[in-house]
Tab-separated table of C-alpha atoms and ligand atoms in Angstrom:
chain	number	residue	atom	x	y	z
J	1	MET	CA	-7.780	18.499	51.360
J	2	ALA	CA	-5.668	19.148	54.434
J	3	LYS	CA	-1.981	18.655	54.028
J	4	VAL	CA	-0.461	15.943	56.186
J	5	LYS	CA	1.892	17.701	58.550
J	6	LYS	CA	5.165	15.992	59.244
J	7	THR	CA	4.652	15.849	62.983
J	8	LYS	CA	6.262	13.214	65.131
J	9	LYS	CA	2.948	11.458	65.360
J	10	ASN	CA	2.461	10.804	61.704
J	11	LYS	CA	6.070	10.507	60.611
J	12	LYS	CA	5.721	6.777	60.905
J	13	VAL	CA	2.699	6.768	58.674
J	14	VAL	CA	4.515	8.720	56.025
J	15	LYS	CA	7.385	6.286	56.172
J	16	LYS	CA	5.013	3.393	55.893
J	17	ASN	CA	3.310	4.953	52.924
J	18	LYS	CA	6.625	5.436	51.232
J	19	LEU	CA	7.349	1.789	51.695
J	20	VAL	CA	4.042	0.700	50.276
J	21	HIS	CA	4.533	3.047	47.360
J	22	SER	CA	7.953	1.719	46.464
J	23	GLU	CA	6.682	-1.840	46.761
J	24	LYS	CA	3.937	-1.044	44.313
J	25	THR	CA	6.427	0.374	41.902
J	26	ARG	CA	8.451	-2.763	42.093
J	27	LYS	CA	5.343	-4.850	41.444
J	28	GLU	CA	4.436	-2.695	38.501
J	29	LYS	CA	7.937	-2.961	37.179
J	30	ASN	CA	7.784	-6.721	37.389
J	31	LYS	CA	4.508	-6.656	35.542
J	32	GLU	CA	6.063	-4.492	32.861
J	33	ILE	CA	8.877	-6.949	32.386
J	34	LYS	CA	6.403	-9.801	32.071
J	35	ALA	CA	4.211	-8.044	29.492
J	36	ALA	CA	6.371	-5.406	27.863
J	37	PRO	CA	4.206	-3.282	25.575
J	38	GLU	CA	4.811	-4.226	21.992
J	39	PRO	CA	6.609	-1.513	20.083
J	40	VAL	CA	4.434	0.229	17.520
J	41	VAL	CA	5.276	-1.012	14.040
J	42	LEU	CA	5.598	2.170	12.033
J	43	GLN	CA	4.495	0.593	8.805
J	44	THR	CA	1.269	-0.035	6.967
J	45	LEU	CA	-0.012	-3.602	6.976
J	46	ARG	CA	1.256	-5.788	4.147
J	47	GLY	CA	-0.541	-5.014	0.905
J	48	MET	CA	-1.732	-1.592	2.072
J	49	LYS	CA	-0.260	1.798	1.355
J	50	ASP	CA	-0.577	5.468	2.057
J	51	ILE	CA	-1.601	7.766	-0.735
J	52	LEU	CA	0.766	10.646	-0.129
J	53	PRO	CA	0.174	14.270	-1.166
J	54	GLU	CA	2.510	13.993	-4.165
J	55	GLU	CA	0.393	11.100	-5.517
J	56	GLN	CA	-2.888	12.944	-5.174
J	57	SER	CA	-2.769	14.716	-8.529
J	58	PHE	CA	-3.194	11.312	-10.201
J	59	TRP	CA	-6.007	10.361	-7.843
J	60	ASP	CA	-7.693	13.710	-8.469
J	61	GLN	CA	-7.529	13.075	-12.186
J	62	VAL	CA	-9.162	9.635	-11.816
J	63	ARG	CA	-11.872	11.105	-9.574
J	64	LYS	CA	-12.566	14.005	-11.901
J	65	VAL	CA	-12.683	11.965	-15.094
J	66	SER	CA	-14.877	9.241	-13.561
J	67	GLU	CA	-17.247	11.738	-11.919
J	68	ARG	CA	-17.532	13.703	-15.131
J	69	LEU	CA	-18.437	10.592	-17.169
J	70	ALA	CA	-20.834	9.424	-14.464
J	71	ARG	CA	-22.643	12.749	-14.745
J	72	ASP	CA	-22.619	12.765	-18.560
J	73	TYR	CA	-24.066	9.238	-18.753
J	74	GLY	CA	-26.725	9.800	-16.097
J	75	PHE	CA	-25.239	7.983	-13.093
J	76	SER	CA	-26.002	9.181	-9.574
J	77	ARG	CA	-23.431	8.852	-6.836
J	78	ILE	CA	-23.938	6.301	-4.077
J	79	ASP	CA	-21.668	5.465	-1.142
J	80	THR	CA	-22.246	2.297	0.834
J	81	PRO	CA	-20.433	1.146	3.991
J	82	ILE	CA	-17.113	-0.656	3.708
J	83	VAL	CA	-18.386	-3.229	6.227
J	84	GLU	CA	-21.383	-5.460	5.452
J	85	PHE	CA	-22.807	-8.706	6.798
J	86	SER	CA	-20.563	-11.559	5.643
J	87	ASN	CA	-23.346	-13.601	4.083
J	88	LEU	CA	-24.139	-10.778	1.642
J	89	PHE	CA	-20.854	-11.585	-0.103
J	90	VAL	CA	-21.130	-15.344	0.368
J	91	ARG	CA	-24.505	-15.290	-1.374
J	92	SER	CA	-23.661	-12.840	-4.142
J	93	VAL	CA	-19.998	-13.406	-4.991
J	94	GLY	CA	-20.463	-17.150	-4.487
J	95	GLU	CA	-19.327	-19.836	-2.080
J	96	GLY	CA	-16.899	-21.592	-4.406
J	97	THR	CA	-15.042	-18.454	-5.449
J	98	ASP	CA	-11.474	-17.590	-4.432
J	99	ILE	CA	-12.748	-14.354	-2.925
J	100	VAL	CA	-15.137	-16.009	-0.495
J	101	GLU	CA	-12.973	-19.049	0.184
J	102	LYS	CA	-9.700	-17.340	1.007
J	103	GLU	CA	-9.591	-13.617	0.419
J	104	MET	CA	-12.201	-11.997	2.650
J	105	TYR	CA	-11.412	-9.978	5.779
J	106	ASN	CA	-13.977	-11.518	8.129
J	107	PHE	CA	-14.533	-10.588	11.736
J	108	ILE	CA	-17.111	-10.731	14.493
J	109	THR	CA	-18.320	-7.347	15.741
J	110	ARG	CA	-18.591	-6.650	19.474
J	111	GLY	CA	-22.315	-7.189	19.075
J	112	GLY	CA	-21.712	-10.664	17.659
J	113	ASP	CA	-22.487	-9.940	13.985
J	114	LYS	CA	-20.466	-11.747	11.342
J	115	ALA	CA	-19.065	-8.919	9.254
J	116	THR	CA	-16.737	-8.558	6.267
J	117	LEU	CA	-14.745	-5.715	4.731
J	118	ARG	CA	-16.223	-5.509	1.240
J	119	PRO	CA	-14.129	-7.452	-1.292
J	120	GLU	CA	-15.955	-5.726	-4.176
J	121	MET	CA	-18.540	-2.981	-4.572
J	122	THR	CA	-21.534	-4.425	-6.404
J	123	ALA	CA	-22.951	-6.614	-3.611
J	124	GLY	CA	-23.320	-3.654	-1.240
J	125	ILE	CA	-24.856	-1.494	-3.948
J	126	ALA	CA	-27.348	-4.254	-4.830
J	127	ARG	CA	-28.184	-4.555	-1.119
J	128	ALA	CA	-28.777	-0.778	-0.940
J	129	TYR	CA	-30.946	-0.929	-4.076
J	130	ILE	CA	-33.249	-3.448	-2.395
J	131	GLN	CA	-33.124	-1.921	1.097
J	132	HIS	CA	-34.171	1.528	-0.120
J	133	GLY	CA	-36.832	0.315	-2.526
J	134	MET	CA	-35.109	1.813	-5.581
J	135	GLN	CA	-37.138	-0.453	-7.879
J	136	VAL	CA	-39.835	2.256	-7.875
J	137	LEU	CA	-37.419	4.729	-9.499
J	138	HIS	CA	-37.309	5.468	-13.201
J	139	LYS	CA	-35.299	2.682	-14.845
J	140	PRO	CA	-32.526	2.070	-15.508
J	141	VAL	CA	-31.339	3.169	-12.085
J	142	LYS	CA	-27.739	4.140	-12.728
J	143	LEU	CA	-25.414	4.310	-9.758
J	144	PHE	CA	-21.800	5.367	-9.499
J	145	SER	CA	-19.456	4.727	-6.611
J	146	ILE	CA	-15.801	5.142	-5.755
J	147	GLY	CA	-14.059	3.692	-2.736
J	148	GLN	CA	-11.864	1.038	-1.242
J	149	ALA	CA	-12.277	-2.721	-1.108
J	150	TYR	CA	-10.259	-5.448	0.612
J	151	ARG	CA	-8.941	-8.829	-0.417
J	152	TYR	CA	-6.431	-10.903	1.487
J	153	ASP	CA	-4.501	-11.707	-1.648
J	154	ARG	CA	-0.810	-12.104	-2.402
J	155	PRO	CA	0.361	-8.512	-2.898
J	156	GLN	CA	2.146	-7.670	-6.139
J	157	GLU	CA	2.530	-4.697	-8.427
J	158	GLY	CA	-0.852	-3.090	-8.971
J	159	ARG	CA	-2.527	-5.518	-6.618
J	160	TYR	CA	-3.009	-4.507	-3.019
J	161	ARG	CA	-4.985	-5.887	-0.118
J	162	GLU	CA	-6.636	-2.514	0.258
J	163	PHE	CA	-7.448	-1.236	-3.198
J	164	HIS	CA	-9.775	1.325	-4.739
J	165	GLN	CA	-12.394	0.919	-7.398
J	166	ILE	CA	-14.601	3.134	-9.443
J	167	ASN	CA	-17.831	1.308	-9.953
J	168	TYR	CA	-20.793	1.833	-12.270
J	169	ASP	CA	-24.003	-0.179	-11.993
J	170	ALA	CA	-27.313	0.051	-13.835
J	171	PHE	CA	-30.461	-1.709	-12.639
J	172	GLY	CA	-33.697	-2.556	-14.392
J	173	GLU	CA	-32.811	-2.800	-18.078
J	174	LEU	CA	-32.498	-6.019	-20.053
J	175	ASP	CA	-31.722	-4.516	-23.449
J	176	PRO	CA	-28.159	-5.204	-24.693
J	177	ILE	CA	-27.898	-1.539	-25.680
J	178	LEU	CA	-27.106	-0.950	-22.022
J	179	ASP	CA	-24.310	-3.541	-22.148
J	180	ALA	CA	-22.827	-1.648	-25.072
J	181	GLN	CA	-23.150	1.666	-23.283
J	182	MET	CA	-21.460	0.314	-20.149
J	183	ILE	CA	-18.536	-0.983	-22.215
J	184	GLN	CA	-18.396	2.398	-23.893
J	185	VAL	CA	-18.295	4.245	-20.548
J	186	ALA	CA	-15.521	1.950	-19.270
J	187	SER	CA	-13.414	2.565	-22.386
J	188	ARG	CA	-14.092	6.289	-22.313
J	189	ILE	CA	-12.859	6.606	-18.729
J	190	VAL	CA	-9.640	4.773	-19.469
J	191	GLN	CA	-9.015	6.765	-22.636
J	192	ASN	CA	-9.909	10.086	-21.046
J	193	LEU	CA	-7.242	9.351	-18.460
J	194	GLY	CA	-4.730	9.316	-21.296
J	195	ILE	CA	-4.429	5.537	-21.635
J	196	LYS	CA	-5.108	5.313	-25.358
J	197	SER	CA	-3.936	1.851	-26.277
J	198	ILE	CA	-6.612	-0.399	-24.847
J	199	GLN	CA	-8.332	-3.623	-25.721
J	200	VAL	CA	-11.931	-4.506	-24.926
J	201	GLN	CA	-12.541	-8.215	-24.379
J	202	VAL	CA	-16.079	-9.583	-24.351
J	203	ASN	CA	-17.691	-12.935	-23.834
J	204	SER	CA	-21.068	-14.380	-22.944
J	205	ILE	CA	-21.296	-16.976	-20.200
J	206	GLY	CA	-25.016	-17.547	-20.732
J	207	CYS	CA	-27.850	-17.747	-18.254
J	208	PRO	CA	-28.622	-20.515	-15.695
J	209	ALA	CA	-30.696	-22.313	-18.368
J	210	CYS	CA	-27.963	-22.664	-20.958
J	211	ARG	CA	-25.092	-22.713	-18.522
J	212	LYS	CA	-26.268	-25.991	-16.994
J	213	GLU	CA	-25.795	-27.846	-20.251
J	214	TYR	CA	-22.532	-26.067	-20.978
J	215	ARG	CA	-21.223	-26.793	-17.519
J	216	GLU	CA	-21.755	-30.501	-18.029
J	217	LEU	CA	-19.850	-30.408	-21.325
J	218	LEU	CA	-17.055	-28.434	-19.711
J	219	VAL	CA	-16.758	-30.714	-16.699
J	220	ASN	CA	-16.619	-33.790	-18.965
J	221	TYR	CA	-13.851	-32.196	-20.989
J	222	LEU	CA	-11.890	-31.043	-17.933
J	223	GLU	CA	-12.255	-34.436	-16.229
J	224	SER	CA	-10.554	-36.008	-19.237
J	225	LYS	CA	-7.601	-33.564	-18.820
J	226	LYS	CA	-7.590	-33.551	-15.048
J	227	GLN	CA	-3.975	-34.756	-14.764
J	228	LYS	CA	-2.768	-31.675	-16.656
J	229	LEU	CA	-4.429	-29.196	-14.290
J	230	CYS	CA	-2.886	-27.398	-11.320
J	231	GLN	CA	-3.844	-28.327	-7.762
J	232	ASP	CA	-6.246	-25.368	-7.454
J	233	CYS	CA	-8.000	-26.236	-10.685
J	234	LYS	CA	-8.467	-29.857	-9.664
J	235	ARG	CA	-10.394	-28.464	-6.738
J	236	ARG	CA	-12.198	-25.880	-8.898
J	237	LEU	CA	-13.355	-28.712	-11.124
J	238	GLU	CA	-15.643	-29.723	-8.253
J	239	THR	CA	-16.653	-26.302	-6.967
J	240	ASN	CA	-16.465	-23.817	-9.838
J	241	PRO	CA	-15.331	-25.445	-13.112
J	242	MET	CA	-15.645	-22.252	-15.199
J	243	ARG	CA	-12.844	-20.706	-13.152
J	244	VAL	CA	-10.423	-23.243	-14.657
J	245	LEU	CA	-10.776	-21.294	-17.911
J	246	ASP	CA	-9.115	-18.167	-16.533
J	247	CYS	CA	-6.461	-19.843	-14.362
J	248	LYS	CA	-3.130	-18.048	-14.694
J	249	GLU	CA	-1.099	-21.294	-14.721
J	250	ASP	CA	0.289	-22.023	-18.166
J	251	LYS	CA	-0.583	-25.739	-18.085
J	252	CYS	CA	-4.215	-24.901	-17.270
J	253	TYR	CA	-4.258	-22.333	-20.045
J	254	GLN	CA	-3.146	-25.026	-22.491
J	255	VAL	CA	-6.137	-27.118	-21.425
J	256	ALA	CA	-8.501	-24.137	-21.459
J	257	VAL	CA	-7.795	-23.037	-25.052
J	258	ASN	CA	-9.250	-26.285	-26.392
J	259	ALA	CA	-12.167	-26.435	-23.972
J	260	PRO	CA	-15.747	-26.136	-25.229
J	261	GLN	CA	-16.710	-22.458	-25.390
J	262	SER	CA	-19.780	-21.017	-23.718
J	263	VAL	CA	-20.608	-18.817	-26.748
J	264	ASP	CA	-21.188	-21.997	-28.788
J	265	HIS	CA	-23.733	-23.305	-26.297
J	266	LEU	CA	-25.994	-20.347	-25.594
J	267	CYS	CA	-29.754	-20.633	-25.514
J	268	GLU	CA	-31.682	-18.628	-28.114
J	269	GLU	CA	-32.260	-15.665	-25.809
J	270	CYS	CA	-28.596	-15.447	-24.738
J	271	ARG	CA	-27.385	-15.909	-28.304
J	272	VAL	CA	-29.516	-13.046	-29.621
J	273	HIS	CA	-28.486	-10.853	-26.690
J	274	PHE	CA	-24.791	-11.400	-27.400
J	275	LYS	CA	-25.191	-10.962	-31.159
J	276	THR	CA	-27.065	-7.693	-30.655
J	277	LEU	CA	-24.433	-6.428	-28.238
J	278	LEU	CA	-21.712	-7.039	-30.809
J	279	GLU	CA	-23.756	-5.157	-33.410
J	280	TYR	CA	-24.026	-2.188	-31.070
J	281	LEU	CA	-20.282	-2.255	-30.455
J	282	ASP	CA	-19.678	-2.317	-34.213
J	283	GLU	CA	-22.013	0.643	-34.540
J	284	LEU	CA	-20.015	2.516	-31.895
J	285	ASP	CA	-16.773	1.776	-33.771
J	286	LEU	CA	-15.547	0.310	-30.541
J	287	PRO	CA	-13.001	-2.394	-31.342
J	288	TYR	CA	-13.287	-5.555	-29.259
J	289	VAL	CA	-12.109	-9.142	-29.196
J	290	ILE	CA	-14.179	-12.120	-28.126
J	291	ASN	CA	-12.268	-13.986	-25.448
J	292	PRO	CA	-13.917	-17.378	-24.766
J	293	GLN	CA	-11.715	-17.819	-21.667
J	294	LEU	CA	-13.132	-14.690	-20.070
J	295	VAL	CA	-15.438	-15.821	-17.261
J	296	ARG	CA	-14.777	-13.330	-14.388
J	297	GLY	CA	-14.316	-14.724	-10.925
J	298	LEU	CA	-17.735	-14.039	-9.433
J	299	ASP	CA	-20.780	-16.253	-9.441
J	300	TYR	CA	-23.356	-13.548	-9.994
J	301	TYR	CA	-22.498	-12.851	-13.633
J	302	THR	CA	-24.858	-13.868	-16.430
J	303	LYS	CA	-24.704	-13.339	-20.207
J	304	THR	CA	-22.294	-10.494	-21.011
J	305	VAL	CA	-18.903	-10.297	-19.313
J	306	PHE	CA	-16.140	-7.905	-20.382
J	307	GLU	CA	-12.727	-6.599	-19.415
J	308	ILE	CA	-10.653	-3.584	-20.363
J	309	TRP	CA	-6.966	-4.242	-20.940
J	310	SER	CA	-4.065	-1.938	-21.542
J	311	GLY	CA	-1.056	-3.075	-23.531
J	312	ASP	CA	2.524	-1.820	-23.906
J	313	GLU	CA	4.971	-2.047	-26.805
J	314	GLU	CA	6.479	-5.286	-25.528
J	315	GLY	CA	3.087	-6.956	-25.578
J	316	ARG	CA	2.619	-6.998	-21.806
J	317	LYS	CA	-0.997	-6.561	-20.922
J	318	THR	CA	-2.687	-5.362	-17.768
J	319	ALA	CA	-6.333	-5.804	-16.864
J	320	LEU	CA	-7.643	-2.438	-15.707
J	321	GLY	CA	-11.063	-3.733	-14.742
J	322	GLY	CA	-14.195	-5.308	-16.046
J	323	GLY	CA	-17.713	-6.316	-15.307
J	324	GLY	CA	-20.804	-7.848	-16.747
J	325	ARG	CA	-24.476	-8.579	-16.389
J	326	TYR	CA	-25.895	-9.931	-13.182
J	327	ASP	CA	-29.559	-10.397	-14.009
J	328	ASN	CA	-30.261	-12.745	-11.087
J	329	LEU	CA	-28.382	-11.044	-8.265
J	330	ILE	CA	-31.196	-8.855	-6.940
J	331	LYS	CA	-33.564	-11.814	-6.879
J	332	THR	CA	-30.965	-14.068	-5.240
J	333	LEU	CA	-30.588	-11.491	-2.480
J	334	GLY	CA	-34.333	-11.344	-1.894
J	335	GLY	CA	-35.446	-8.438	-4.086
J	336	GLU	CA	-37.834	-8.566	-7.020
J	337	ALA	CA	-36.299	-9.916	-10.248
J	338	THR	CA	-34.296	-7.048	-11.756
J	339	PRO	CA	-31.814	-7.305	-14.611
J	340	ALA	CA	-28.605	-5.372	-14.007
J	341	ILE	CA	-25.139	-4.730	-15.353
J	342	GLY	CA	-22.049	-3.132	-13.879
J	343	PHE	CA	-18.299	-2.791	-14.003
J	344	GLY	CA	-15.421	-1.720	-11.841
J	345	LEU	CA	-12.036	-0.259	-12.671
J	346	GLY	CA	-9.040	-0.561	-10.358
J	347	VAL	CA	-7.763	2.898	-9.461
J	348	GLU	CA	-4.248	1.742	-8.497
J	349	ARG	CA	-3.880	-0.062	-11.811
J	350	LEU	CA	-5.193	2.918	-13.759
J	351	ILE	CA	-2.614	5.129	-12.068
J	352	ILE	CA	0.261	2.718	-12.769
J	353	GLU	CA	-0.768	2.778	-16.437
J	354	MET	CA	-1.171	6.567	-16.445
J	355	LYS	CA	2.396	6.895	-15.196
J	356	ARG	CA	3.691	4.343	-17.659
J	357	VAL	CA	2.214	6.165	-20.646
J	358	GLN	CA	3.100	9.539	-19.074
J	359	ALA	CA	-0.497	10.682	-18.946
J	360	LYS	CA	-1.071	14.052	-17.354
J	361	PRO	CA	-2.274	14.173	-13.755
J	362	TYR	CA	-4.697	16.810	-12.558
J	363	LYS	CA	-3.215	20.266	-12.156
J	364	ALA	CA	-4.684	22.087	-9.220
J	365	PRO	CA	-4.872	25.882	-9.506
J	366	ARG	CA	-1.841	27.488	-7.902
J	367	PRO	CA	-1.757	30.764	-5.983
J	368	ARG	CA	-0.661	33.775	-8.004
J	369	VAL	CA	-0.513	36.078	-5.003
J	370	PHE	CA	1.701	35.918	-1.930
J	371	LEU	CA	0.979	37.768	1.303
J	372	ALA	CA	4.031	38.797	3.344
J	373	GLN	CA	3.934	40.579	6.698
J	374	LEU	CA	6.393	42.207	9.030
J	375	GLY	CA	5.887	43.249	12.641
J	376	ASP	CA	3.314	42.327	15.289
J	377	LEU	CA	0.463	44.563	14.157
J	378	ALA	CA	0.922	43.578	10.509
J	379	LYS	CA	0.981	39.923	11.442
J	380	LYS	CA	-2.344	40.292	13.248
J	381	LYS	CA	-3.930	42.116	10.310
J	382	SER	CA	-2.548	39.713	7.736
J	383	LEU	CA	-4.615	36.765	8.945
J	384	LYS	CA	-7.814	38.690	8.255
J	385	MET	CA	-6.518	40.089	4.966
J	386	PHE	CA	-5.731	36.547	3.845
J	387	SER	CA	-9.261	35.366	4.554
J	388	GLU	CA	-10.763	38.428	2.806
J	389	LEU	CA	-8.780	37.606	-0.329
J	390	GLU	CA	-9.752	33.931	-0.084
J	391	LYS	CA	-13.455	34.784	0.344
J	392	ASN	CA	-13.238	36.775	-2.860
J	393	GLY	CA	-11.892	33.816	-4.778
J	394	ILE	CA	-8.283	34.953	-4.879
J	395	LEU	CA	-5.918	32.087	-4.194
J	396	VAL	CA	-3.182	33.370	-1.873
J	397	ALA	CA	-0.063	31.798	-0.449
J	398	GLU	CA	1.578	32.846	2.812
J	399	SER	CA	4.337	31.852	5.182
J	400	PHE	CA	3.073	33.406	8.398
J	401	GLY	CA	5.409	31.402	10.604
J	402	ARG	CA	8.532	32.920	9.098
J	403	GLY	CA	9.894	36.020	10.769
J	404	SER	CA	12.033	37.881	8.304
J	405	LEU	CA	10.658	39.526	5.221
J	406	LYS	CA	13.588	38.139	3.279
J	407	SER	CA	12.716	34.534	4.031
J	408	GLN	CA	9.056	35.152	3.197
J	409	LEU	CA	9.974	36.666	-0.142
J	410	ARG	CA	12.147	33.671	-0.851
J	411	VAL	CA	9.042	31.476	-0.469
J	412	ALA	CA	7.127	33.811	-2.798
J	413	ASP	CA	9.901	33.476	-5.372
J	414	TRP	CA	9.953	29.712	-5.052
J	415	LEU	CA	6.193	29.552	-5.595
J	416	GLY	CA	6.517	31.710	-8.678
J	417	VAL	CA	3.664	34.051	-7.784
J	418	GLU	CA	2.963	37.115	-9.884
J	419	ILE	CA	2.121	39.512	-7.103
J	420	THR	CA	3.438	39.832	-3.572
J	421	LEU	CA	1.545	41.906	-1.031
J	422	ILE	CA	3.714	43.342	1.721
J	423	LEU	CA	2.120	44.464	4.952
J	424	GLY	CA	4.616	46.178	7.280
J	425	GLN	CA	4.198	48.150	10.509
J	426	LYS	CA	3.688	51.444	8.655
J	427	GLU	CA	1.164	50.006	6.216
J	428	ALA	CA	-0.731	48.285	9.017
J	429	LEU	CA	-1.081	51.673	10.768
J	430	ASP	CA	-1.948	53.589	7.563
J	431	GLY	CA	-4.441	51.004	6.281
J	432	THR	CA	-2.385	50.402	3.138
J	433	VAL	CA	-0.564	47.528	1.455
J	434	ILE	CA	2.465	47.398	-0.813
J	435	VAL	CA	1.678	45.597	-4.055
J	436	LYS	CA	4.768	44.268	-5.766
J	437	ASN	CA	4.806	43.024	-9.343
J	438	MET	CA	7.231	40.134	-9.144
J	439	ALA	CA	8.093	40.220	-12.857
J	440	THR	CA	9.045	43.905	-13.066
J	441	GLY	CA	9.904	44.524	-9.420
J	442	VAL	CA	7.672	47.664	-9.497
J	443	GLN	CA	6.030	48.417	-6.150
J	444	GLU	CA	3.030	50.596	-5.414
J	445	ILE	CA	1.166	51.471	-2.268
J	446	VAL	CA	-2.595	50.928	-2.363
J	447	SER	CA	-5.404	51.351	0.135
J	448	ALA	CA	-6.254	48.119	1.943
J	449	GLU	CA	-9.950	48.791	1.306
J	450	LYS	CA	-9.485	48.771	-2.454
J	451	LEU	CA	-7.083	45.821	-2.414
J	452	ILE	CA	-9.544	43.147	-3.573
J	453	ASP	CA	-10.607	45.135	-6.657
J	454	ILE	CA	-7.064	46.055	-7.523
J	455	ILE	CA	-5.811	42.482	-7.283
J	456	LYS	CA	-8.700	41.138	-9.323
J	457	ARG	CA	-7.973	43.697	-11.998
J	458	LYS	CA	-4.258	43.000	-11.986
J	459	LEU	CA	-4.682	39.235	-12.257
J	460	LYS	CA	-6.856	39.652	-15.315
J	461	ALA	CA	-4.619	42.253	-16.933
J	462	ASP	CA	-2.428	41.110	-19.785
J	463	SER	CA	0.468	43.210	-18.569
J	464	VAL	CA	1.114	40.760	-15.765
J	465	ILE	CA	3.755	38.360	-16.889
J	466	ILE	CA	2.793	34.790	-16.172
J	467	TYR	CA	5.528	32.451	-15.102
J	468	HIS	CA	5.413	28.998	-16.545
J	469	ASN	CA	6.666	26.117	-14.536
J	470	ASN	CA	10.272	25.155	-15.112
J	471	GLY	CA	10.061	21.409	-15.229
J	472	ASN	CA	8.241	21.404	-11.932
J	473	GLN	CA	5.457	18.897	-12.456
J	474	ASN	CA	3.111	20.595	-10.066
J	475	GLY	CA	3.919	24.037	-11.353
J	476	PHE	CA	1.012	26.366	-11.672
J	477	SER	CA	-0.782	27.185	-14.859
J	478	HIS	CA	-2.692	30.279	-15.781
J	479	VAL	CA	-5.898	30.051	-13.784
J	480	VAL	CA	-8.097	33.065	-13.191
P	1	ZN	ZN1	-29.231	-18.633	-21.797
P	2	ZN	ZN1	-5.058	-23.944	-12.727
């Protein structure tokens, strides 16, 4: 593009342009005043939180323990999208439930689909089971999942709007032995996390056949006590009367304790199923209590429902999760009739309990070797040396950004490594490295080519003194 020369002829034009330009700026400024950009709120949304690096050792522990038990009990991992069609949840969780009525994050996609952030895991997994024709697989089809879910609920301790669940589901088996095994897996996870004092609560809410009769009895009873119920429960009486039984309001609880109990009104099939489950639990030496008020808040449950609770010395109890049978869900969603059972545990709640009982988080292996460098050539070579060590399975720490050897060695000291490798200008030229034993202070010069073998040998040798952490929670342990 040719430059506009400031000749007499076009001076005017330039001036004019300037004018136009400044006018524009003024216009833009006015616009800015009218619609000032909103400042960015540097906070998570209410009920959501970051999981910071220092928290991750607890999360790692939950992941490792739950993955290990999933593997041991024959569950395969599945991950389903966080977003699903809204009506999947309306149909499965149930129209009259709190979740569907007031807690779902609903939105319309740009394409016009009604979508929802999953409020629980099972509906999506059931959808995937049908969509991918898993009914042809060897049964029971056992699936394990871990991920976040969303409920627009009132946030409080251990209850977030974005929360995480570990979820286990098994499809295609009617036998109550599976119910017992699921309860066993749930208890094992919690106990393997170090939460030893737990209580298993079980109940049977029957099947559609026996629940119809029971529901009538319950509604009659609740109608007679209607004045004593909270506002929500008066409404639930119409939409979902069983939910009155697990209302947290004390006055509703007083009504609920004397209500007819579903276990007393089971059909023959449901009664035998429940009785057999309890026999299996006895056989497992797994202590449980029957809680007739336990109904779970989702419509898809049938027969067995259960929860795992943790208790402290003062008698406070926290529900860590629960689940139950959902023998009609697959059919309701349009698949072929398939009995199923599943449970979920809340990761945030598990971690709060782990901290309360001072359970140990996961300890990641810590580096036992530090690589220090000095001078331009050494710095260049150190990057490659680091990756060579790493490729050979030797965990190394470094502080490449720091200039002085002194400050690098300070980092090495702070990390408590056993060996520091020092690569200076001379060593970089000679193809050698200084290997310093941090416990004895003894230094030796070794050939860079033999470094890997020498380090491997040294790390295995008993003569290397291993530092133990000094009250530092994330301190390293002896890992080869
Ligand atoms: Zn029944
Ligand atoms: Zn109530």
